[in-house]
């Protein structure tokens, strides 16, 4: 008699085992597609510990996805076409993934996002920050961005510009014509201003060649002199820290740091390039640079910390250190973002299973990820109704001109559209400095760029900015620059880059 129950248990176990082996529903195939190359802040080696951490968290929650396991495949995205090829190879050799994490690089992400839409697979990235991805309809329908896109940063600059009633804005950026990080960064600012009818001066330069910092500053100066003397100019830069320093030095020498100019530097991700001592190089210009940097503000992503984050950060650091990567930025925004991407997917998938649908209902899963706020590893993460994260940013400035210390002086909260000054900061505000102690002027209208019905934004895609940028530079700068620009334009026509632009991220401009 007593052998019966044991036999029954045995049978039930067998049946259960067989079931879990055959029921594919229980396994989510996740493809993580990021660069192998560890010089990228978001390489596989750097992000993997965060992904494993997040998956453990999901597994540890009995009510979230009971019985569901994740099968993760890592593939090299490089920063271009490789991403697409590896996605297709994975689909052919294994199977189509149920969810794709990455890529980060714009051109790689554009290709993958299109195929993900076509295959009805949700794609979540902590990158793909270019403005072109804001227009989700048709091409990028399945893309969710868990890091603040460049256009969100543009909204912050616009809010500051309007509040301070600055008269003019100038954009300076370096363009490598390859990955084009600064190009896309500045495009976000340009787009926000353009939507509101502001025109701005734009100047790009090639850092692989000699950058004529004196010449650049001179052109800003003569631009300022063309207008009324009371005109206040906002200068926004995106370049390597060395170039920013050279430009600031030149600005200081030409007396620009005492004029009605406000200098901003954008450095969203690499925290080793801003803050204390970013002016210091141990050369003979240090003293001058310290003075110059007292009129420079740096915009970066807001970093928040909660107790849980410490555990996460220690663990990620331990894993990454094993791989002989030694730098300070172990837990950067990308690492954090991909952790939060998994939590977001898990929450969405939970809802999907509850409503009787399956992981194959890609579009439905995507819908669940949009327009929601949830708890990420470092704090709340808010995704807008267009599937893009609201951006929180911090402004760093020199708070002690003697010592040259730099501190966060204020924070911008995208969801509320609000600036908060840090209370502990005593500011030696001088002429032409930024003061941020005000609410955004158009509060309530927090979703400016996500309304799909806005006809003004339809048709403006990545690349449109370059056209305007070149045209305006053409008008505003001296002959010296004009020649360079014409030459560059022609190079673009025949060069590899134009092909990339048209093939990878649709561009209306290049047809013009
Ligand atoms: C971050 O900036 C530092 C200083 O400019 C540089 O040495 C380092 O390579 C940068 N890291 C990445 C991942 O770009
Ligand atoms: C577990 O997941 C549920 C969502 O299904 C969530 O509400 C809850 O906060 C999670 N628990 C923990 C400890 O994270
Ligand atoms: C710079 O150093 C000061 C004092 O050591 C510190 O309070 C501040 O947070 C540092 N700034 C940054 C941006 O790390
Ligand atoms: C977003 O969610 C809120 C409630 O959380 C809802 O009122 C609103 O209609 C949603 N917006 C869209 C565009 O779905």
PDB file of N, CA, C and O in Angstrom, residues 32-51 74-80 83 101-109 124-129 146-147 150 179-181 267-270 301 316 320 323 325 327 329-339:
ATOM      1  N   UNK A  32      21.270  39.394 -26.085  1.00  0.00           N
ATOM      2  CA  UNK A  32      21.931  40.633 -25.685  1.00  0.00           C
ATOM      3  C   UNK A  32      22.952  40.940 -26.763  1.00  0.00           C
ATOM      4  O   UNK A  32      23.850  40.139 -27.023  1.00  0.00           O
ATOM      5  N   UNK A  33      22.786  42.062 -27.415  1.00  0.00           N
ATOM      6  CA  UNK A  33      23.649  42.369 -28.539  1.00  0.00           C
ATOM      7  C   UNK A  33      24.393  43.693 -28.312  1.00  0.00           C
ATOM      8  O   UNK A  33      23.834  44.774 -28.386  1.00  0.00           O
ATOM      9  N   UNK A  34      25.675  43.533 -27.943  1.00  0.00           N
ATOM     10  CA  UNK A  34      26.529  44.658 -27.540  1.00  0.00           C
ATOM     11  C   UNK A  34      27.948  44.405 -28.055  1.00  0.00           C
ATOM     12  O   UNK A  34      28.274  43.297 -28.443  1.00  0.00           O
ATOM     13  N   UNK A  35      28.796  45.426 -28.024  1.00  0.00           N
ATOM     14  CA  UNK A  35      30.153  45.208 -28.546  1.00  0.00           C
ATOM     15  C   UNK A  35      30.989  44.296 -27.651  1.00  0.00           C
ATOM     16  O   UNK A  35      30.855  44.314 -26.429  1.00  0.00           O
ATOM     17  N   UNK A  36      31.833  43.507 -28.287  1.00  0.00           N
ATOM     18  CA  UNK A  36      32.801  42.682 -27.555  1.00  0.00           C
ATOM     19  C   UNK A  36      33.952  43.559 -27.083  1.00  0.00           C
ATOM     20  O   UNK A  36      34.579  43.275 -26.063  1.00  0.00           O
ATOM     21  N   UNK A  37      34.222  44.576 -27.840  1.00  0.00           N
ATOM     22  CA  UNK A  37      35.365  45.453 -27.604  1.00  0.00           C
ATOM     23  C   UNK A  37      35.203  46.222 -26.282  1.00  0.00           C
ATOM     24  O   UNK A  37      34.291  47.034 -26.131  1.00  0.00           O
ATOM     25  N   UNK A  38      36.113  45.966 -25.350  1.00  0.00           N
ATOM     26  CA  UNK A  38      35.960  46.547 -24.013  1.00  0.00           C
ATOM     27  C   UNK A  38      36.292  48.026 -23.905  1.00  0.00           C
ATOM     28  O   UNK A  38      36.165  48.610 -22.835  1.00  0.00           O
ATOM     29  N   UNK A  39      36.699  48.647 -24.998  1.00  0.00           N
ATOM     30  CA  UNK A  39      36.896  50.097 -24.922  1.00  0.00           C
ATOM     31  C   UNK A  39      35.538  50.823 -24.906  1.00  0.00           C
ATOM     32  O   UNK A  39      35.468  51.987 -24.550  1.00  0.00           O
ATOM     33  N   UNK A  40      34.484  50.116 -25.293  1.00  0.00           N
ATOM     34  CA  UNK A  40      33.146  50.703 -25.164  1.00  0.00           C
ATOM     35  C   UNK A  40      32.670  50.575 -23.718  1.00  0.00           C
ATOM     36  O   UNK A  40      32.870  49.536 -23.098  1.00  0.00           O
ATOM     37  N   UNK A  41      32.026  51.607 -23.230  1.00  0.00           N
ATOM     38  CA  UNK A  41      31.526  51.585 -21.854  1.00  0.00           C
ATOM     39  C   UNK A  41      30.410  50.563 -21.684  1.00  0.00           C
ATOM     40  O   UNK A  41      30.038  50.232 -20.573  1.00  0.00           O
ATOM     41  N   UNK A  42      29.855  50.113 -22.803  1.00  0.00           N
ATOM     42  CA  UNK A  42      28.715  49.194 -22.757  1.00  0.00           C
ATOM     43  C   UNK A  42      29.070  47.865 -23.410  1.00  0.00           C
ATOM     44  O   UNK A  42      28.237  47.237 -24.059  1.00  0.00           O
ATOM     45  N   UNK A  43      30.329  47.449 -23.267  1.00  0.00           N
ATOM     46  CA  UNK A  43      30.738  46.175 -23.852  1.00  0.00           C
ATOM     47  C   UNK A  43      30.066  45.015 -23.111  1.00  0.00           C
ATOM     48  O   UNK A  43      29.583  45.178 -21.990  1.00  0.00           O
ATOM     49  N   UNK A  44      30.041  43.861 -23.755  1.00  0.00           N
ATOM     50  CA  UNK A  44      29.403  42.678 -23.156  1.00  0.00           C
ATOM     51  C   UNK A  44      29.977  42.397 -21.770  1.00  0.00           C
ATOM     52  O   UNK A  44      29.237  42.194 -20.812  1.00  0.00           O
ATOM     53  N   UNK A  45      31.299  42.409 -21.668  1.00  0.00           N
ATOM     54  CA  UNK A  45      31.929  42.110 -20.379  1.00  0.00           C
ATOM     55  C   UNK A  45      31.491  43.053 -19.276  1.00  0.00           C
ATOM     56  O   UNK A  45      31.371  42.665 -18.118  1.00  0.00           O
ATOM     57  N   UNK A  46      31.270  44.298 -19.629  1.00  0.00           N
ATOM     58  CA  UNK A  46      30.883  45.282 -18.606  1.00  0.00           C
ATOM     59  C   UNK A  46      29.416  45.160 -18.211  1.00  0.00           C
ATOM     60  O   UNK A  46      29.056  45.417 -17.065  1.00  0.00           O
ATOM     61  N   UNK A  47      28.586  44.801 -19.182  1.00  0.00           N
ATOM     62  CA  UNK A  47      27.134  44.803 -18.931  1.00  0.00           C
ATOM     63  C   UNK A  47      26.642  43.468 -18.359  1.00  0.00           C
ATOM     64  O   UNK A  47      25.690  43.417 -17.583  1.00  0.00           O
ATOM     65  N   UNK A  48      27.358  42.397 -18.707  1.00  0.00           N
ATOM     66  CA  UNK A  48      26.920  41.049 -18.320  1.00  0.00           C
ATOM     67  C   UNK A  48      26.631  40.884 -16.818  1.00  0.00           C
ATOM     68  O   UNK A  48      25.590  40.328 -16.448  1.00  0.00           O
ATOM     69  N   UNK A  49      27.510  41.362 -15.937  1.00  0.00           N
ATOM     70  CA  UNK A  49      27.213  41.199 -14.509  1.00  0.00           C
ATOM     71  C   UNK A  49      25.898  41.869 -14.101  1.00  0.00           C
ATOM     72  O   UNK A  49      25.180  41.342 -13.241  1.00  0.00           O
ATOM     73  N   UNK A  50      25.572  42.983 -14.729  1.00  0.00           N
ATOM     74  CA  UNK A  50      24.325  43.690 -14.406  1.00  0.00           C
ATOM     75  C   UNK A  50      23.123  42.883 -14.872  1.00  0.00           C
ATOM     76  O   UNK A  50      22.085  42.830 -14.197  1.00  0.00           O
ATOM     77  N   UNK A  51      23.273  42.244 -16.025  1.00  0.00           N
ATOM     78  CA  UNK A  51      22.179  41.431 -16.555  1.00  0.00           C
ATOM     79  C   UNK A  51      21.949  40.220 -15.667  1.00  0.00           C
ATOM     80  O   UNK A  51      20.813  39.881 -15.327  1.00  0.00           O
ATOM     81  N   UNK A  74      24.610  35.975 -25.837  1.00  0.00           N
ATOM     82  CA  UNK A  74      25.331  37.230 -26.055  1.00  0.00           C
ATOM     83  C   UNK A  74      25.928  37.225 -27.457  1.00  0.00           C
ATOM     84  O   UNK A  74      26.523  36.246 -27.876  1.00  0.00           O
ATOM     85  N   UNK A  75      25.743  38.296 -28.173  1.00  0.00           N
ATOM     86  CA  UNK A  75      26.323  38.414 -29.513  1.00  0.00           C
ATOM     87  C   UNK A  75      27.021  39.759 -29.651  1.00  0.00           C
ATOM     88  O   UNK A  75      26.582  40.755 -29.062  1.00  0.00           O
ATOM     89  N   UNK A  76      28.033  39.753 -30.474  1.00  0.00           N
ATOM     90  CA  UNK A  76      28.777  40.987 -30.717  1.00  0.00           C
ATOM     91  C   UNK A  76      27.985  41.898 -31.658  1.00  0.00           C
ATOM     92  O   UNK A  76      27.545  41.478 -32.715  1.00  0.00           O
ATOM     93  N   UNK A  77      27.808  43.142 -31.253  1.00  0.00           N
ATOM     94  CA  UNK A  77      27.104  44.091 -32.125  1.00  0.00           C
ATOM     95  C   UNK A  77      28.095  44.948 -32.893  1.00  0.00           C
ATOM     96  O   UNK A  77      27.760  45.567 -33.885  1.00  0.00           O
ATOM     97  N   UNK A  78      29.320  44.999 -32.369  1.00  0.00           N
ATOM     98  CA  UNK A  78      30.276  45.988 -32.856  1.00  0.00           C
ATOM     99  C   UNK A  78      29.592  47.337 -32.791  1.00  0.00           C
ATOM    100  O   UNK A  78      28.854  47.593 -31.849  1.00  0.00           O
ATOM    101  N   UNK A  79      29.775  48.178 -33.805  1.00  0.00           N
ATOM    102  CA  UNK A  79      29.053  49.441 -33.742  1.00  0.00           C
ATOM    103  C   UNK A  79      28.409  49.725 -35.084  1.00  0.00           C
ATOM    104  O   UNK A  79      28.030  50.838 -35.390  1.00  0.00           O
ATOM    105  N   UNK A  80      28.252  48.682 -35.901  1.00  0.00           N
ATOM    106  CA  UNK A  80      27.704  48.897 -37.241  1.00  0.00           C
ATOM    107  C   UNK A  80      26.883  47.704 -37.700  1.00  0.00           C
ATOM    108  O   UNK A  80      26.105  47.146 -36.928  1.00  0.00           O
ATOM    109  N   UNK A  83      25.896  43.976 -35.989  1.00  0.00           N
ATOM    110  CA  UNK A  83      24.754  43.729 -35.108  1.00  0.00           C
ATOM    111  C   UNK A  83      23.639  43.021 -35.860  1.00  0.00           C
ATOM    112  O   UNK A  83      23.100  42.009 -35.395  1.00  0.00           O
ATOM    113  N   UNK A 101      18.054  42.860 -26.220  1.00  0.00           N
ATOM    114  CA  UNK A 101      18.628  43.942 -25.413  1.00  0.00           C
ATOM    115  C   UNK A 101      19.811  44.536 -26.170  1.00  0.00           C
ATOM    116  O   UNK A 101      20.751  43.824 -26.486  1.00  0.00           O
ATOM    117  N   UNK A 102      19.792  45.850 -26.425  1.00  0.00           N
ATOM    118  CA  UNK A 102      20.827  46.483 -27.207  1.00  0.00           C
ATOM    119  C   UNK A 102      20.345  46.605 -28.617  1.00  0.00           C
ATOM    120  O   UNK A 102      19.174  46.332 -28.877  1.00  0.00           O
ATOM    121  N   UNK A 103      21.204  46.990 -29.563  1.00  0.00           N
ATOM    122  CA  UNK A 103      22.521  47.604 -29.370  1.00  0.00           C
ATOM    123  C   UNK A 103      22.418  49.045 -28.846  1.00  0.00           C
ATOM    124  O   UNK A 103      21.331  49.595 -28.741  1.00  0.00           O
ATOM    125  N   UNK A 104      23.585  49.628 -28.583  1.00  0.00           N
ATOM    126  CA  UNK A 104      23.654  50.996 -28.094  1.00  0.00           C
ATOM    127  C   UNK A 104      23.992  51.974 -29.220  1.00  0.00           C
ATOM    128  O   UNK A 104      23.346  53.005 -29.382  1.00  0.00           O
ATOM    129  N   UNK A 105      25.001  51.644 -30.027  1.00  0.00           N
ATOM    130  CA  UNK A 105      25.436  52.548 -31.106  1.00  0.00           C
ATOM    131  C   UNK A 105      24.278  52.820 -32.073  1.00  0.00           C
ATOM    132  O   UNK A 105      23.529  51.904 -32.410  1.00  0.00           O
ATOM    133  N   UNK A 106      24.169  54.059 -32.487  1.00  0.00           N
ATOM    134  CA  UNK A 106      23.002  54.480 -33.274  1.00  0.00           C
ATOM    135  C   UNK A 106      22.811  53.669 -34.551  1.00  0.00           C
ATOM    136  O   UNK A 106      21.715  53.192 -34.836  1.00  0.00           O
ATOM    137  N   UNK A 107      23.891  53.537 -35.308  1.00  0.00           N
ATOM    138  CA  UNK A 107      23.744  52.871 -36.604  1.00  0.00           C
ATOM    139  C   UNK A 107      23.452  51.389 -36.451  1.00  0.00           C
ATOM    140  O   UNK A 107      22.689  50.807 -37.217  1.00  0.00           O
ATOM    141  N   UNK A 108      24.053  50.770 -35.457  1.00  0.00           N
ATOM    142  CA  UNK A 108      23.783  49.353 -35.195  1.00  0.00           C
ATOM    143  C   UNK A 108      22.342  49.182 -34.722  1.00  0.00           C
ATOM    144  O   UNK A 108      21.628  48.274 -35.159  1.00  0.00           O
ATOM    145  N   UNK A 109      21.917  50.072 -33.855  1.00  0.00           N
ATOM    146  CA  UNK A 109      20.585  49.974 -33.264  1.00  0.00           C
ATOM    147  C   UNK A 109      19.492  50.183 -34.318  1.00  0.00           C
ATOM    148  O   UNK A 109      18.442  49.533 -34.269  1.00  0.00           O
ATOM    149  N   UNK A 124      14.797  46.444 -26.223  1.00  0.00           N
ATOM    150  CA  UNK A 124      15.002  47.431 -25.166  1.00  0.00           C
ATOM    151  C   UNK A 124      16.472  47.823 -25.183  1.00  0.00           C
ATOM    152  O   UNK A 124      17.345  46.957 -25.223  1.00  0.00           O
ATOM    153  N   UNK A 125      16.751  49.114 -25.189  1.00  0.00           N
ATOM    154  CA  UNK A 125      18.146  49.543 -25.209  1.00  0.00           C
ATOM    155  C   UNK A 125      18.398  50.680 -24.232  1.00  0.00           C
ATOM    156  O   UNK A 125      17.542  51.525 -24.000  1.00  0.00           O
ATOM    157  N   UNK A 126      19.606  50.662 -23.690  1.00  0.00           N
ATOM    158  CA  UNK A 126      20.058  51.786 -22.868  1.00  0.00           C
ATOM    159  C   UNK A 126      20.788  52.794 -23.753  1.00  0.00           C
ATOM    160  O   UNK A 126      21.388  53.743 -23.271  1.00  0.00           O
ATOM    161  N   UNK A 127      20.731  52.556 -25.056  1.00  0.00           N
ATOM    162  CA  UNK A 127      21.363  53.473 -26.001  1.00  0.00           C
ATOM    163  C   UNK A 127      20.355  53.897 -27.046  1.00  0.00           C
ATOM    164  O   UNK A 127      19.203  54.143 -26.714  1.00  0.00           O
ATOM    165  N   UNK A 128      20.787  53.939 -28.313  1.00  0.00           N
ATOM    166  CA  UNK A 128      19.925  54.395 -29.411  1.00  0.00           C
ATOM    167  C   UNK A 128      19.310  55.735 -29.034  1.00  0.00           C
ATOM    168  O   UNK A 128      18.096  55.896 -29.037  1.00  0.00           O
ATOM    169  N   UNK A 129      20.151  56.678 -28.679  1.00  0.00           N
ATOM    170  CA  UNK A 129      19.676  57.928 -28.098  1.00  0.00           C
ATOM    171  C   UNK A 129      19.391  59.020 -29.128  1.00  0.00           C
ATOM    172  O   UNK A 129      18.919  60.095 -28.782  1.00  0.00           O
ATOM    173  N   UNK A 146      15.570  52.920 -22.346  1.00  0.00           N
ATOM    174  CA  UNK A 146      15.597  53.056 -20.888  1.00  0.00           C
ATOM    175  C   UNK A 146      16.636  54.059 -20.399  1.00  0.00           C
ATOM    176  O   UNK A 146      16.850  54.185 -19.202  1.00  0.00           O
ATOM    177  N   UNK A 147      17.306  54.746 -21.330  1.00  0.00           N
ATOM    178  CA  UNK A 147      18.160  55.869 -20.938  1.00  0.00           C
ATOM    179  C   UNK A 147      17.597  57.117 -21.604  1.00  0.00           C
ATOM    180  O   UNK A 147      17.019  57.028 -22.677  1.00  0.00           O
ATOM    181  N   UNK A 150      18.781  62.002 -26.351  1.00  0.00           N
ATOM    182  CA  UNK A 150      19.365  63.336 -26.492  1.00  0.00           C
ATOM    183  C   UNK A 150      18.307  64.427 -26.603  1.00  0.00           C
ATOM    184  O   UNK A 150      18.531  65.566 -26.192  1.00  0.00           O
ATOM    185  N   UNK A 179      30.938  57.033 -35.590  1.00  0.00           N
ATOM    186  CA  UNK A 179      29.879  56.759 -34.623  1.00  0.00           C
ATOM    187  C   UNK A 179      29.078  58.021 -34.318  1.00  0.00           C
ATOM    188  O   UNK A 179      27.921  57.962 -33.946  1.00  0.00           O
ATOM    189  N   UNK A 180      29.732  59.161 -34.460  1.00  0.00           N
ATOM    190  CA  UNK A 180      29.082  60.461 -34.389  1.00  0.00           C
ATOM    191  C   UNK A 180      28.328  60.744 -33.096  1.00  0.00           C
ATOM    192  O   UNK A 180      27.211  61.256 -33.124  1.00  0.00           O
ATOM    193  N   UNK A 181      28.937  60.411 -31.982  1.00  0.00           N
ATOM    194  CA  UNK A 181      28.249  60.618 -30.706  1.00  0.00           C
ATOM    195  C   UNK A 181      27.912  62.075 -30.453  1.00  0.00           C
ATOM    196  O   UNK A 181      26.808  62.398 -30.033  1.00  0.00           O
ATOM    197  N   UNK A 267      28.610  66.194 -21.112  1.00  0.00           N
ATOM    198  CA  UNK A 267      29.351  64.940 -20.903  1.00  0.00           C
ATOM    199  C   UNK A 267      28.442  64.017 -20.103  1.00  0.00           C
ATOM    200  O   UNK A 267      28.435  64.018 -18.879  1.00  0.00           O
ATOM    201  N   UNK A 268      27.652  63.249 -20.850  1.00  0.00           N
ATOM    202  CA  UNK A 268      26.587  62.504 -20.178  1.00  0.00           C
ATOM    203  C   UNK A 268      27.057  61.245 -19.469  1.00  0.00           C
ATOM    204  O   UNK A 268      26.554  60.897 -18.414  1.00  0.00           O
ATOM    205  N   UNK A 269      28.036  60.573 -20.033  1.00  0.00           N
ATOM    206  CA  UNK A 269      28.291  59.214 -19.559  1.00  0.00           C
ATOM    207  C   UNK A 269      29.611  58.994 -18.829  1.00  0.00           C
ATOM    208  O   UNK A 269      29.667  58.269 -17.862  1.00  0.00           O
ATOM    209  N   UNK A 270      30.665  59.600 -19.332  1.00  0.00           N
ATOM    210  CA  UNK A 270      31.992  59.268 -18.820  1.00  0.00           C
ATOM    211  C   UNK A 270      32.354  60.184 -17.654  1.00  0.00           C
ATOM    212  O   UNK A 270      32.899  61.258 -17.831  1.00  0.00           O
ATOM    213  N   UNK A 301      24.187  63.196 -16.725  1.00  0.00           N
ATOM    214  CA  UNK A 301      22.973  62.529 -16.274  1.00  0.00           C
ATOM    215  C   UNK A 301      22.927  62.548 -14.756  1.00  0.00           C
ATOM    216  O   UNK A 301      23.953  62.419 -14.099  1.00  0.00           O
ATOM    217  N   UNK A 316      28.925  44.290  -9.488  1.00  0.00           N
ATOM    218  CA  UNK A 316      29.331  44.547 -10.872  1.00  0.00           C
ATOM    219  C   UNK A 316      30.831  44.831 -10.913  1.00  0.00           C
ATOM    220  O   UNK A 316      31.565  44.286 -11.738  1.00  0.00           O
ATOM    221  N   UNK A 320      33.700  42.780 -13.022  1.00  0.00           N
ATOM    222  CA  UNK A 320      34.390  43.438 -14.134  1.00  0.00           C
ATOM    223  C   UNK A 320      35.881  43.545 -13.847  1.00  0.00           C
ATOM    224  O   UNK A 320      36.712  43.395 -14.748  1.00  0.00           O
ATOM    225  N   UNK A 323      38.230  40.990 -15.022  1.00  0.00           N
ATOM    226  CA  UNK A 323      38.560  40.989 -16.444  1.00  0.00           C
ATOM    227  C   UNK A 323      39.558  42.083 -16.801  1.00  0.00           C
ATOM    228  O   UNK A 323      39.533  42.633 -17.895  1.00  0.00           O
ATOM    229  N   UNK A 325      39.736  45.061 -16.472  1.00  0.00           N
ATOM    230  CA  UNK A 325      39.340  46.386 -16.928  1.00  0.00           C
ATOM    231  C   UNK A 325      39.521  47.303 -15.737  1.00  0.00           C
ATOM    232  O   UNK A 325      38.802  47.188 -14.756  1.00  0.00           O
ATOM    233  N   UNK A 327      39.184  50.901 -14.590  1.00  0.00           N
ATOM    234  CA  UNK A 327      38.865  52.324 -14.614  1.00  0.00           C
ATOM    235  C   UNK A 327      37.795  52.590 -13.560  1.00  0.00           C
ATOM    236  O   UNK A 327      37.396  51.677 -12.844  1.00  0.00           O
ATOM    237  N   UNK A 329      34.720  53.891 -14.020  1.00  0.00           N
ATOM    238  CA  UNK A 329      33.337  53.874 -14.491  1.00  0.00           C
ATOM    239  C   UNK A 329      32.771  52.466 -14.647  1.00  0.00           C
ATOM    240  O   UNK A 329      32.275  52.112 -15.697  1.00  0.00           O
ATOM    241  N   UNK A 330      32.855  51.660 -13.606  1.00  0.00           N
ATOM    242  CA  UNK A 330      32.332  50.302 -13.731  1.00  0.00           C
ATOM    243  C   UNK A 330      30.822  50.326 -13.886  1.00  0.00           C
ATOM    244  O   UNK A 330      30.249  49.623 -14.690  1.00  0.00           O
ATOM    245  N   UNK A 331      30.190  51.137 -13.067  1.00  0.00           N
ATOM    246  CA  UNK A 331      28.730  51.164 -13.098  1.00  0.00           C
ATOM    247  C   UNK A 331      28.279  52.460 -13.758  1.00  0.00           C
ATOM    248  O   UNK A 331      27.874  53.396 -13.099  1.00  0.00           O
ATOM    249  N   UNK A 332      28.369  52.487 -15.061  1.00  0.00           N
ATOM    250  CA  UNK A 332      27.937  53.684 -15.776  1.00  0.00           C
ATOM    251  C   UNK A 332      26.460  53.552 -16.135  1.00  0.00           C
ATOM    252  O   UNK A 332      25.806  52.566 -15.810  1.00  0.00           O
ATOM    253  N   UNK A 333      25.951  54.561 -16.843  1.00  0.00           N
ATOM    254  CA  UNK A 333      24.526  54.592 -17.154  1.00  0.00           C
ATOM    255  C   UNK A 333      24.060  53.435 -18.040  1.00  0.00           C
ATOM    256  O   UNK A 333      22.908  53.045 -18.000  1.00  0.00           O
ATOM    257  N   UNK A 334      24.966  52.907 -18.836  1.00  0.00           N
ATOM    258  CA  UNK A 334      24.565  51.812 -19.722  1.00  0.00           C
ATOM    259  C   UNK A 334      24.397  50.520 -18.922  1.00  0.00           C
ATOM    260  O   UNK A 334      23.436  49.767 -19.103  1.00  0.00           O
ATOM    261  N   UNK A 335      25.343  50.307 -18.032  1.00  0.00           N
ATOM    262  CA  UNK A 335      25.299  49.116 -17.181  1.00  0.00           C
ATOM    263  C   UNK A 335      24.013  49.136 -16.350  1.00  0.00           C
ATOM    264  O   UNK A 335      23.258  48.162 -16.301  1.00  0.00           O
ATOM    265  N   UNK A 336      23.765  50.280 -15.754  1.00  0.00           N
ATOM    266  CA  UNK A 336      22.559  50.481 -14.971  1.00  0.00           C
ATOM    267  C   UNK A 336      21.313  50.297 -15.844  1.00  0.00           C
ATOM    268  O   UNK A 336      20.351  49.641 -15.448  1.00  0.00           O
ATOM    269  N   UNK A 337      21.363  50.875 -17.028  1.00  0.00           N
ATOM    270  CA  UNK A 337      20.217  50.861 -17.937  1.00  0.00           C
ATOM    271  C   UNK A 337      19.812  49.460 -18.358  1.00  0.00           C
ATOM    272  O   UNK A 337      18.622  49.140 -18.394  1.00  0.00           O
ATOM    273  N   UNK A 338      20.793  48.610 -18.644  1.00  0.00           N
ATOM    274  CA  UNK A 338      20.432  47.259 -19.081  1.00  0.00           C
ATOM    275  C   UNK A 338      19.885  46.429 -17.928  1.00  0.00           C
ATOM    276  O   UNK A 338      19.064  45.543 -18.134  1.00  0.00           O
ATOM    277  N   UNK A 339      20.332  46.722 -16.728  1.00  0.00           N
ATOM    278  CA  UNK A 339      19.704  46.097 -15.559  1.00  0.00           C
ATOM    279  C   UNK A 339      18.222  46.465 -15.529  1.00  0.00           C
ATOM    280  O   UNK A 339      17.348  45.603 -15.456  1.00  0.00           O
TER     281      UNK A 339
END
